[in-house]
Coordinates of C-alpha atoms in Angstrom, one line a residue:
Chain A
D2 CA 0.0 0.0 0.0
G3 CA 1.3 3.5 -0.8
G4 CA 1.4 6.0 1.9
I5 CA 3.2 8.0 4.5
T6 CA 4.7 6.1 7.5
Q7 CA 5.6 8.0 10.7
S8 CA 7.3 6.5 13.6
P9 CA 7.2 6.2 16.5
K10 CA 3.6 6.9 17.3
Y11 CA 4.5 8.2 20.8
L12 CA 7.8 9.7 21.9
F13 CA 9.1 11.1 25.1
R14 CA 11.9 13.6 25.4
K15 CA 14.0 14.2 28.4
E16 CA 15.4 17.7 29.3
G17 CA 18.3 18.6 27.1
Q18 CA 17.8 15.7 24.7
N19 CA 17.5 15.7 20.9
V20 CA 14.9 13.4 19.5
T21 CA 14.3 12.4 15.9
L22 CA 10.9 11.7 14.3
S23 CA 10.9 9.4 11.2
C24 CA 8.9 10.0 8.1
E25 CA 9.0 7.7 5.1
Q26 CA 6.9 7.8 1.9
N27 CA 6.5 5.4 -1.0
L28 CA 4.3 7.6 -3.2
N29 CA 7.3 8.9 -5.3
H30 CA 6.4 12.5 -4.3
D31 CA 9.2 15.1 -4.6
A32 CA 7.8 17.5 -1.9
M33 CA 7.6 16.6 1.8
Y34 CA 6.4 18.7 4.8
W35 CA 6.5 18.7 8.6
Y36 CA 3.7 20.3 10.6
R37 CA 3.2 20.9 14.2
Q38 CA -0.4 20.7 15.7
D39 CA -1.3 22.1 19.1
P40 CA -4.7 21.6 20.7
G41 CA -7.4 23.9 19.2
Q42 CA -5.0 25.1 16.5
G43 CA -4.5 24.4 12.9
L44 CA -1.3 23.0 11.4
R45 CA 1.8 25.2 11.5
L46 CA 4.6 24.5 9.0
I47 CA 8.0 23.7 10.4
Y48 CA 10.1 22.7 7.4
Y49 CA 9.5 21.6 3.9
S50 CA 11.5 20.1 1.1
Q51 CA 10.8 20.2 -2.6
I52 CA 13.6 18.0 -3.7
V53 CA 16.4 15.8 -2.3
N54 CA 19.2 17.7 -0.6
D55 CA 17.2 20.8 -0.3
F56 CA 14.8 22.1 2.4
Q57 CA 13.3 25.4 3.5
K58 CA 12.2 26.8 6.9
G59 CA 8.5 27.2 7.5
D60 CA 6.8 29.5 10.0
I61 CA 8.2 27.8 13.2
A62 CA 11.6 26.3 12.3
E63 CA 13.4 27.4 15.5
G64 CA 14.5 24.5 17.6
Y65 CA 14.0 22.0 14.8
S66 CA 16.2 20.5 12.1
V67 CA 15.7 18.3 9.1
S68 CA 17.6 16.4 6.4
R69 CA 16.5 15.1 3.0
E70 CA 19.2 12.6 1.8
K71 CA 16.7 10.4 0.1
K72 CA 13.5 11.1 -1.8
E73 CA 11.6 8.6 0.5
S74 CA 12.7 10.0 3.8
F75 CA 12.4 13.3 5.6
P76 CA 13.3 13.0 9.3
L77 CA 12.7 15.8 11.8
T78 CA 14.9 16.4 14.8
V79 CA 13.5 18.2 17.8
T80 CA 16.5 19.8 19.4
S81 CA 17.1 20.8 23.0
A82 CA 16.7 24.4 21.8
Q83 CA 12.9 23.8 21.3
K84 CA 11.6 24.7 24.7
N85 CA 8.0 23.7 24.2
P86 CA 8.2 20.5 22.1
T87 CA 5.0 18.9 23.4
A88 CA 2.7 18.6 20.4
F89 CA 1.4 16.3 17.6
Y90 CA 3.7 16.2 14.6
L91 CA 2.4 15.4 11.2
C92 CA 4.4 14.6 8.1
A93 CA 3.0 15.0 4.6
S94 CA 4.0 14.6 1.0
H95 CA 2.6 16.6 -1.9
S96 CA 1.3 15.1 -5.2
F97 CA 1.5 16.5 -8.7
Q98 CA -2.3 17.0 -8.4
N99 CA -1.7 19.5 -5.6
I100 CA -3.0 17.2 -2.8
Q101 CA -1.1 16.5 0.4
Y102 CA -1.1 13.1 1.9
F103 CA -0.5 12.8 5.7
G104 CA 1.0 10.3 8.0
A105 CA -0.7 9.2 11.2
G106 CA 1.4 11.5 13.3
T107 CA 3.8 11.3 16.2
R108 CA 2.8 12.6 19.6
L109 CA 5.8 14.0 21.5
S110 CA 5.7 14.6 25.2
V111 CA 8.3 15.9 27.7
L112 CA 9.3 13.8 30.7
Chain B
A25 CA -0.8 36.1 0.4
Q26 CA -3.7 33.9 1.3
S27 CA -5.7 33.1 4.4
V28 CA -8.6 31.0 5.5
T29 CA -11.0 31.5 8.3
Q30 CA -13.2 28.8 9.8
L31 CA -16.1 30.6 11.4
D32 CA -17.0 28.1 14.0
S33 CA -14.5 26.3 16.3
H34 CA -17.2 23.9 17.5
V35 CA -20.4 22.6 15.8
S36 CA -22.8 20.2 17.5
V37 CA -25.6 18.4 15.6
S38 CA -27.9 15.5 16.2
E39 CA -27.5 12.3 14.3
G40 CA -29.6 12.4 11.1
T41 CA -29.7 16.2 10.9
P42 CA -27.8 18.4 8.4
V43 CA -24.2 19.5 8.9
L44 CA -22.8 22.9 7.9
L45 CA -19.2 23.9 8.5
R46 CA -18.3 27.4 7.3
C47 CA -15.1 28.5 5.7
N48 CA -14.1 31.9 4.2
Y49 CA -10.9 32.4 2.3
S50 CA -8.8 35.2 0.8
S51 CA -6.4 34.7 -2.0
S52 CA -4.6 36.9 -4.5
Y53 CA -5.0 34.2 -7.1
S54 CA -7.6 31.8 -8.3
P55 CA -7.4 29.4 -5.4
S56 CA -7.6 25.7 -5.0
L57 CA -9.5 24.8 -1.8
F58 CA -9.7 21.7 0.2
W59 CA -11.5 20.1 3.2
Y60 CA -9.6 17.6 5.3
V61 CA -10.9 15.5 8.2
Q62 CA -8.9 14.4 11.2
H63 CA -10.1 11.8 13.6
P64 CA -8.5 11.7 17.1
N65 CA -4.8 11.0 17.1
K66 CA -4.8 10.4 13.3
G67 CA -3.4 12.1 10.3
L68 CA -5.5 14.2 8.0
Q69 CA -7.6 12.7 5.2
L70 CA -8.8 14.6 2.1
L71 CA -12.5 14.9 1.9
L72 CA -12.8 17.0 -1.2
K73 CA -11.0 19.5 -3.5
Y74 CA -12.0 22.4 -5.6
T75 CA -9.8 23.4 -8.5
S76 CA -11.8 25.8 -10.7
A77 CA -14.0 23.2 -12.4
A78 CA -17.6 22.7 -11.1
T79 CA -18.4 25.0 -8.2
L80 CA -20.2 22.2 -6.3
V81 CA -17.8 19.6 -5.3
K82 CA -18.7 16.2 -4.0
G83 CA -16.4 14.3 -1.7
I84 CA -16.3 11.2 0.3
N85 CA -18.8 10.0 2.9
G86 CA -21.6 12.1 1.5
F87 CA -19.9 15.5 2.1
E88 CA -20.0 18.3 -0.5
A89 CA -18.9 21.9 -0.7
E90 CA -19.8 24.8 -2.8
F91 CA -17.3 27.4 -4.0
K92 CA -18.9 30.9 -4.0
K93 CA -16.4 33.4 -5.4
S94 CA -18.7 36.4 -4.7
E95 CA -18.8 35.5 -1.1
T96 CA -15.3 34.1 -0.9
S97 CA -16.7 31.0 0.8
F98 CA -16.3 27.3 0.6
H99 CA -18.7 25.8 3.1
L100 CA -18.9 22.1 3.8
T101 CA -22.2 20.4 4.1
K102 CA -23.8 16.9 4.6
P103 CA -27.5 16.2 4.5
S104 CA -27.6 13.8 7.4
A105 CA -24.9 13.5 10.1
H106 CA -23.7 10.1 11.2
M107 CA -22.0 9.3 14.5
S108 CA -18.8 8.4 12.6
D109 CA -18.6 12.0 11.3
A110 CA -17.5 13.3 14.7
A111 CA -14.0 14.6 14.0
E112 CA -12.1 17.8 13.4
Y113 CA -12.4 19.4 10.0
F114 CA -9.9 21.7 8.3
C115 CA -10.5 24.1 5.4
V116 CA -7.3 24.7 3.4
V117 CA -6.3 27.1 0.6
T118 CA -3.3 26.9 -1.6
A119 CA -0.7 29.6 -2.0
G120 CA -0.4 31.4 -5.3
P121 CA 1.6 30.2 -8.3
G122 CA 5.3 29.8 -7.9
S123 CA 5.0 29.3 -4.1
A124 CA 6.5 26.3 -2.6
R125 CA 4.7 26.8 0.7
Q126 CA 1.6 25.2 -0.8
L127 CA -1.1 25.1 1.8
T128 CA -2.6 27.4 4.5
F129 CA -4.8 25.7 7.0
G130 CA -7.7 27.1 8.9
S131 CA -7.8 26.6 12.7
G132 CA -10.3 23.7 12.5
T133 CA -13.9 23.0 13.4
Q134 CA -14.6 20.3 15.9
L135 CA -17.8 18.5 14.9
T136 CA -19.8 16.7 17.6
V137 CA -22.6 14.4 16.6
L138 CA -25.2 13.7 19.3
P139 CA -27.2 10.5 19.4

């Protein structure tokens, strides 16, 4: 089945720790996106990548980093500089028909 | 620049009654508009999409939306609510041509369906 796979489903971060959220797609889409979702709010764009080895900051990139070494993979690292990381994180890829396909999300909490 | 406003943060309906979720947008270009649905702790699923063809768009699960340019609206409707429709719904507009940012999301409408 084609789709977006995010792992893990739940993740806990300790103080001062960096954690990495995985996002893999087998839809052969060039563009991929990371969003943060907080309760009662819409999705806010963290980073996006239109092509391998290239990525751009979104609206709330501070405290996050990404890489795009392969077309299929777009991992997000939440660094210790992100002081309020507790949120639901969604990864998406973008089709030629201008539709975004979403993974099931990763819920990050702070211990 | 583009923006989208969902006029109700919460909507509550009884099972079997009509659903109306309201969305207004602004865009400097001819927009593409979407409605997505999100069930708890899940990703977003596309309900329907408008891309300048027919102004009345039919989606999955009996939902439809009408694009009204004069009112800059794209309201989502369903004739008869089902318990399984309880979820959060997002109205989304695309950025203009040449933009890699792609989508701007509304803040969401939480739909509750009462038995």
